[in-house]
mmCIF file of C-alpha atoms in Angstrom:
data_model
loop_
_atom_site.group_PDB
_atom_site.id
_atom_site.type_symbol
_atom_site.label_atom_id
_atom_site.label_comp_id
_atom_site.label_asym_id
_atom_site.label_seq_id
_atom_site.Cartn_x
_atom_site.Cartn_y
_atom_site.Cartn_z
ATOM 1 C CA UNK R 173 2.998 18.787 7.293
ATOM 2 C CA UNK R 174 2.486 15.195 5.567
ATOM 3 C CA UNK R 175 2.316 12.445 8.318
ATOM 4 C CA UNK R 176 5.183 10.366 6.412
ATOM 5 C CA UNK R 177 7.468 11.941 4.001
ATOM 6 C CA UNK R 178 9.121 10.170 1.403
ATOM 7 C CA UNK R 179 11.747 11.345 -0.747
ATOM 8 C CA UNK R 180 10.181 10.259 -4.472
ATOM 9 C CA UNK R 181 13.642 10.012 -6.708
ATOM 10 C CA UNK R 182 14.163 8.503 -8.807
ATOM 11 C CA UNK R 183 17.817 7.318 -7.161
ATOM 12 C CA UNK R 184 20.059 6.210 -9.427
ATOM 13 C CA UNK R 185 22.465 3.602 -8.548
ATOM 14 C CA UNK R 186 25.325 1.257 -10.746
ATOM 15 C CA UNK R 187 24.872 -2.598 -9.868
ATOM 16 C CA UNK R 188 26.309 -3.484 -6.401
ATOM 17 C CA UNK R 189 25.644 0.058 -4.812
ATOM 18 C CA UNK R 190 24.830 0.062 -1.277
ATOM 19 C CA UNK R 191 21.129 1.808 -1.602
ATOM 20 C CA UNK R 192 19.926 3.878 1.521
ATOM 21 C CA UNK R 193 15.940 4.892 1.329
ATOM 22 C CA UNK R 194 14.662 6.905 4.007
ATOM 23 C CA UNK R 195 11.587 7.767 5.490
ATOM 24 C CA UNK R 196 10.493 10.445 8.200
ATOM 25 C CA UNK R 197 7.334 10.595 10.130
ATOM 26 C CA UNK R 198 5.508 12.971 12.248
ATOM 27 C CA UNK R 199 2.976 11.231 14.369
ATOM 28 C CA UNK R 200 4.639 9.507 17.700
ATOM 29 C CA UNK R 201 1.510 7.290 18.080
ATOM 30 C CA UNK R 202 2.779 5.157 15.045
ATOM 31 C CA UNK R 203 3.235 1.592 16.012
ATOM 32 C CA UNK R 204 5.272 -0.365 13.598
ATOM 33 C CA UNK R 205 6.831 0.573 10.111
ATOM 34 C CA UNK R 206 6.941 -1.391 6.980
ATOM 35 C CA UNK R 207 8.941 -1.656 3.690
ATOM 36 C CA UNK R 208 7.019 -2.220 0.803
ATOM 37 C CA UNK R 209 8.244 -2.961 -2.689
ATOM 38 C CA UNK R 210 6.306 -2.057 -6.263
ATOM 39 C CA UNK R 211 6.858 -2.821 -9.326
ATOM 40 C CA UNK R 212 5.954 -1.018 -12.147
ATOM 41 C CA UNK R 213 2.145 -2.052 -12.685
ATOM 42 C CA UNK R 214 1.752 -4.524 -9.939
ATOM 43 C CA UNK R 215 0.802 -3.863 -6.386
ATOM 44 C CA UNK R 216 2.911 -3.314 -3.476
ATOM 45 C CA UNK R 217 4.728 -6.465 -2.189
ATOM 46 C CA UNK R 218 5.665 -6.398 1.402
ATOM 47 C CA UNK R 219 9.422 -6.635 2.192
ATOM 48 C CA UNK R 220 10.050 -6.022 5.793
ATOM 49 C CA UNK R 221 8.624 -5.103 8.765
ATOM 50 C CA UNK R 222 9.694 -3.787 12.314
ATOM 51 C CA UNK R 223 8.417 -3.412 15.620
ATOM 52 C CA UNK R 224 11.090 -1.271 17.798
ATOM 53 C CA UNK R 225 14.039 0.632 17.238
ATOM 54 C CA UNK R 226 16.807 -1.017 15.696
ATOM 55 C CA UNK R 227 17.881 -3.356 12.999
ATOM 56 C CA UNK R 228 16.361 -5.791 11.141
ATOM 57 C CA UNK R 229 18.162 -7.947 8.612
ATOM 58 C CA UNK R 230 16.765 -10.121 5.675
ATOM 59 C CA UNK R 231 19.267 -11.317 3.273
ATOM 60 C CA UNK R 232 20.355 -8.294 1.184
ATOM 61 C CA UNK R 233 18.004 -6.009 3.401
ATOM 62 C CA UNK R 234 18.383 -4.220 6.802
ATOM 63 C CA UNK R 235 15.659 -2.011 7.849
ATOM 64 C CA UNK R 236 16.490 0.329 10.698
ATOM 65 C CA UNK R 237 14.024 2.345 12.726
ATOM 66 C CA UNK R 238 14.652 5.185 15.166
ATOM 67 C CA UNK R 239 11.796 6.048 16.978
ATOM 68 C CA UNK R 240 13.723 8.915 18.834
ATOM 69 C CA UNK R 241 14.246 10.892 15.506
ATOM 70 C CA UNK R 242 11.213 9.510 14.169
ATOM 71 C CA UNK R 243 13.378 8.322 11.045
ATOM 72 C CA UNK R 244 13.332 4.778 9.455
ATOM 73 C CA UNK R 245 15.532 3.652 6.542
ATOM 74 C CA UNK R 246 15.727 0.544 4.258
ATOM 75 C CA UNK R 247 19.440 -0.633 3.169
ATOM 76 C CA UNK R 248 20.021 -2.762 -0.186
ATOM 77 C CA UNK R 249 23.457 -4.154 -0.421
ATOM 78 C CA UNK R 250 24.923 -5.162 -3.809
ATOM 79 C CA UNK R 251 22.322 -4.061 -5.149
ATOM 80 C CA UNK R 252 20.380 -5.847 -8.476
ATOM 81 C CA UNK R 253 18.951 -4.453 -11.627
ATOM 82 C CA UNK R 254 16.056 -6.661 -10.147
ATOM 83 C CA UNK R 255 15.454 -4.507 -7.431
ATOM 84 C CA UNK R 256 14.691 -1.355 -9.861
ATOM 85 C CA UNK R 257 11.181 -0.617 -8.127
ATOM 86 C CA UNK R 258 9.437 2.045 -5.989
ATOM 87 C CA UNK R 259 9.767 1.722 -2.424
ATOM 88 C CA UNK R 260 6.996 2.443 -0.259
ATOM 89 C CA UNK R 261 7.379 2.744 3.821
ATOM 90 C CA UNK R 262 4.261 2.314 5.557
ATOM 91 C CA UNK R 263 3.719 3.136 9.123
ATOM 92 C CA UNK R 264 0.512 1.557 11.167
ATOM 93 C CA UNK R 265 -1.619 3.666 13.326
ATOM 94 C CA UNK R 266 -5.006 2.748 14.570
ATOM 95 C CA UNK R 267 -6.309 -0.014 12.212
ATOM 96 C CA UNK R 268 -4.808 1.850 8.945
ATOM 97 C CA UNK R 269 -1.709 1.948 7.051
ATOM 98 C CA UNK R 270 0.004 5.563 6.446
ATOM 99 C CA UNK R 271 2.264 5.329 3.648
ATOM 100 C CA UNK R 272 4.925 7.535 2.077
ATOM 101 C CA UNK R 273 5.230 8.238 -1.507
ATOM 102 C CA UNK R 274 7.274 6.083 -2.237
ATOM 103 C CA UNK R 275 10.749 6.329 -3.910
ATOM 104 C CA UNK R 276 11.588 5.246 -7.028
ATOM 105 C CA UNK R 277 15.258 3.340 -7.676
ATOM 106 C CA UNK R 278 16.767 2.393 -10.816
ATOM 107 C CA UNK R 279 20.055 0.083 -10.950
ATOM 108 C CA UNK R 280 21.892 -0.115 -13.810
ATOM 109 C CA UNK R 281 23.968 -2.817 -14.840
ATOM 110 C CA UNK H 787 -3.319 -19.297 -7.754
ATOM 111 C CA UNK H 788 -3.539 -15.514 -7.309
ATOM 112 C CA UNK H 789 -4.117 -14.554 -3.421
ATOM 113 C CA UNK H 790 -5.926 -11.546 -4.202
ATOM 114 C CA UNK H 791 -7.305 -10.776 -7.325
ATOM 115 C CA UNK H 792 -9.138 -7.776 -9.079
ATOM 116 C CA UNK H 793 -11.168 -7.237 -12.203
ATOM 117 C CA UNK H 794 -10.742 -5.746 -14.229
ATOM 118 C CA UNK H 795 -7.507 -4.663 -14.506
ATOM 119 C CA UNK H 796 -8.119 -1.461 -16.905
ATOM 120 C CA UNK H 797 -11.127 0.464 -16.735
ATOM 121 C CA UNK H 798 -11.287 3.202 -19.927
ATOM 122 C CA UNK H 799 -14.833 5.109 -19.029
ATOM 123 C CA UNK H 800 -16.651 8.171 -19.760
ATOM 124 C CA UNK H 801 -17.119 11.372 -17.223
ATOM 125 C CA UNK H 802 -20.809 10.291 -15.567
ATOM 126 C CA UNK H 803 -21.034 6.525 -15.812
ATOM 127 C CA UNK H 804 -21.047 4.357 -13.146
ATOM 128 C CA UNK H 805 -18.457 1.503 -12.670
ATOM 129 C CA UNK H 806 -17.633 -1.464 -10.603
ATOM 130 C CA UNK H 807 -14.303 -2.923 -9.667
ATOM 131 C CA UNK H 808 -14.322 -6.667 -7.835
ATOM 132 C CA UNK H 809 -12.087 -8.002 -5.153
ATOM 133 C CA UNK H 810 -11.573 -11.222 -3.854
ATOM 134 C CA UNK H 811 -9.139 -12.824 -1.880
ATOM 135 C CA UNK H 812 -8.405 -17.022 -1.613
ATOM 136 C CA UNK H 813 -6.245 -16.246 1.996
ATOM 137 C CA UNK H 814 -9.049 -17.158 4.114
ATOM 138 C CA UNK H 815 -8.330 -13.539 5.513
ATOM 139 C CA UNK H 816 -10.977 -11.683 8.267
ATOM 140 C CA UNK H 817 -10.061 -8.007 6.456
ATOM 141 C CA UNK H 818 -10.050 -5.895 3.289
ATOM 142 C CA UNK H 819 -9.147 -2.708 2.062
ATOM 143 C CA UNK H 820 -9.637 -0.545 -1.168
ATOM 144 C CA UNK H 821 -6.645 1.903 -1.463
ATOM 145 C CA UNK H 822 -6.631 4.676 -4.059
ATOM 146 C CA UNK H 823 -2.698 5.528 -5.736
ATOM 147 C CA UNK H 824 -2.515 8.785 -7.530
ATOM 148 C CA UNK H 825 -0.610 9.812 -10.601
ATOM 149 C CA UNK H 826 2.449 10.945 -8.178
ATOM 150 C CA UNK H 827 2.206 7.351 -6.474
ATOM 151 C CA UNK H 828 0.619 8.660 -3.512
ATOM 152 C CA UNK H 829 -1.079 5.174 -1.833
ATOM 153 C CA UNK H 830 -4.157 6.157 0.338
ATOM 154 C CA UNK H 831 -6.713 4.056 2.151
ATOM 155 C CA UNK H 832 -10.308 4.779 1.140
ATOM 156 C CA UNK H 833 -11.913 1.758 3.192
ATOM 157 C CA UNK H 834 -11.722 -1.380 5.009
ATOM 158 C CA UNK H 835 -14.017 -4.467 6.186
ATOM 159 C CA UNK H 836 -13.578 -6.728 8.768
ATOM 160 C CA UNK H 837 -15.717 -9.656 8.561
ATOM 161 C CA UNK H 838 -18.108 -8.064 6.334
ATOM 162 C CA UNK H 839 -18.561 -4.692 8.485
ATOM 163 C CA UNK H 840 -17.095 -1.408 7.500
ATOM 164 C CA UNK H 841 -14.561 -0.449 10.013
ATOM 165 C CA UNK H 842 -12.674 2.310 8.015
ATOM 166 C CA UNK H 843 -14.138 5.120 6.269
ATOM 167 C CA UNK H 844 -12.037 7.533 5.209
ATOM 168 C CA UNK H 845 -12.804 11.144 3.432
ATOM 169 C CA UNK H 846 -13.963 9.774 0.221
ATOM 170 C CA UNK H 847 -16.851 11.041 -2.033
ATOM 171 C CA UNK H 848 -20.449 9.299 -1.631
ATOM 172 C CA UNK H 849 -20.359 8.094 -4.998
ATOM 173 C CA UNK H 850 -17.794 5.389 -3.934
ATOM 174 C CA UNK H 851 -19.689 2.654 -2.225
ATOM 175 C CA UNK H 852 -17.691 0.033 -1.303
ATOM 176 C CA UNK H 853 -19.838 -4.007 -0.723
ATOM 177 C CA UNK H 854 -18.742 -6.611 0.725
ATOM 178 C CA UNK H 855 -21.067 -9.653 0.280
ATOM 179 C CA UNK H 856 -18.764 -12.008 2.393
ATOM 180 C CA UNK H 857 -15.626 -11.432 4.196
ATOM 181 C CA UNK H 858 -13.601 -12.965 0.605
ATOM 182 C CA UNK H 859 -15.134 -10.549 -1.510
ATOM 183 C CA UNK H 860 -14.814 -6.623 -1.536
ATOM 184 C CA UNK H 861 -16.366 -4.731 -4.256
ATOM 185 C CA UNK H 862 -16.537 -0.932 -5.077
ATOM 186 C CA UNK H 863 -18.852 0.866 -7.304
ATOM 187 C CA UNK H 864 -18.235 4.252 -8.021
ATOM 188 C CA UNK H 865 -21.311 6.258 -9.674
ATOM 189 C CA UNK H 866 -20.987 9.614 -11.689
ATOM 190 C CA UNK H 867 -17.244 9.167 -12.345
ATOM 191 C CA UNK H 868 -15.296 12.213 -12.558
ATOM 192 C CA UNK H 869 -11.841 13.057 -14.096
ATOM 193 C CA UNK H 870 -10.341 13.450 -10.820
ATOM 194 C CA UNK H 871 -11.338 9.642 -10.260
ATOM 195 C CA UNK H 872 -8.879 8.448 -12.820
ATOM 196 C CA UNK H 873 -6.011 6.708 -10.411
ATOM 197 C CA UNK H 874 -5.066 2.952 -9.989
ATOM 198 C CA UNK H 875 -7.260 1.067 -7.352
ATOM 199 C CA UNK H 876 -5.814 -1.420 -5.265
ATOM 200 C CA UNK H 877 -7.318 -4.067 -2.601
ATOM 201 C CA UNK H 878 -5.586 -5.766 0.211
ATOM 202 C CA UNK H 879 -6.038 -7.876 2.584
ATOM 203 C CA UNK H 880 -4.854 -9.012 6.138
ATOM 204 C CA UNK H 881 -5.739 -11.767 8.559
ATOM 205 C CA UNK H 882 -6.735 -9.422 11.074
ATOM 206 C CA UNK H 883 -7.298 -5.229 11.443
ATOM 207 C CA UNK H 884 -5.850 -4.603 14.433
ATOM 208 C CA UNK H 885 -2.403 -2.769 13.368
ATOM 209 C CA UNK H 886 -1.494 -1.824 17.157
ATOM 210 C CA UNK H 887 -0.405 -5.642 17.558
ATOM 211 C CA UNK H 888 3.251 -6.144 15.872
ATOM 212 C CA UNK H 889 2.328 -9.823 14.318
ATOM 213 C CA UNK H 890 2.152 -11.038 10.678
ATOM 214 C CA UNK H 891 -1.134 -11.386 11.261
ATOM 215 C CA UNK H 892 -1.650 -8.184 10.382
ATOM 216 C CA UNK H 893 0.501 -7.970 6.847
ATOM 217 C CA UNK H 894 -1.418 -6.699 4.119
ATOM 218 C CA UNK H 895 -1.599 -8.370 0.977
ATOM 219 C CA UNK H 896 -2.209 -6.479 -2.216
ATOM 220 C CA UNK H 897 -3.688 -7.076 -5.312
ATOM 221 C CA UNK H 898 -2.459 -6.020 -9.013
ATOM 222 C CA UNK H 899 -4.600 -3.173 -9.175
ATOM 223 C CA UNK H 900 -7.343 -1.483 -11.644
ATOM 224 C CA UNK H 901 -6.309 1.336 -13.669
ATOM 225 C CA UNK H 902 -9.092 3.689 -14.042
ATOM 226 C CA UNK H 903 -9.078 6.133 -16.681
ATOM 227 C CA UNK H 904 -12.065 8.569 -16.506
ATOM 228 C CA UNK H 905 -12.167 11.118 -20.275
#
């Protein structure tokens, strides 16, 4: 079993939709959680990071962590075509990040 | 000014050759990383250096040898290239390497990647 599981998609939504991206993990030692966005042929860029269970909001993005269920989510409100990218969750564990495989999101105008 | 830059952007080479990828960061960070992203987009850590010292060395063939001449540079040399080495290699850096501490100092900044194709 992989340490971090993420549906690769693609997830296709119309512009303006609310998008929900999720990851599950198996290692309870993970301390904090990140979401990276990767455009085609670019490096990953950090969107958000959270430490404790609960929600964290930044503009149209909300990150949610449920440590008891080992489940994290990223919600995107009012999605835009420019949000089309691959979204990777990442979790910290003892000096290294463990990444999910990424979910490819396509937002159509 | 690009924060984390790697060269070359594309590398096409024959099996058996030796090649190097260079990485430089101008963020003043202490820690640098090499990641491999395969065709399924899975991003996996290979090496990590903190202030020129190797701190992470994942299960990677010893044909891969990282070298850090100073804390702003981390190069990756690959000997005897194989077909399975074809992937995108990303360099990254962070201010510190203590990923148990939830601060912005741990944020990793990635380069644009080097797309390696071994024929």
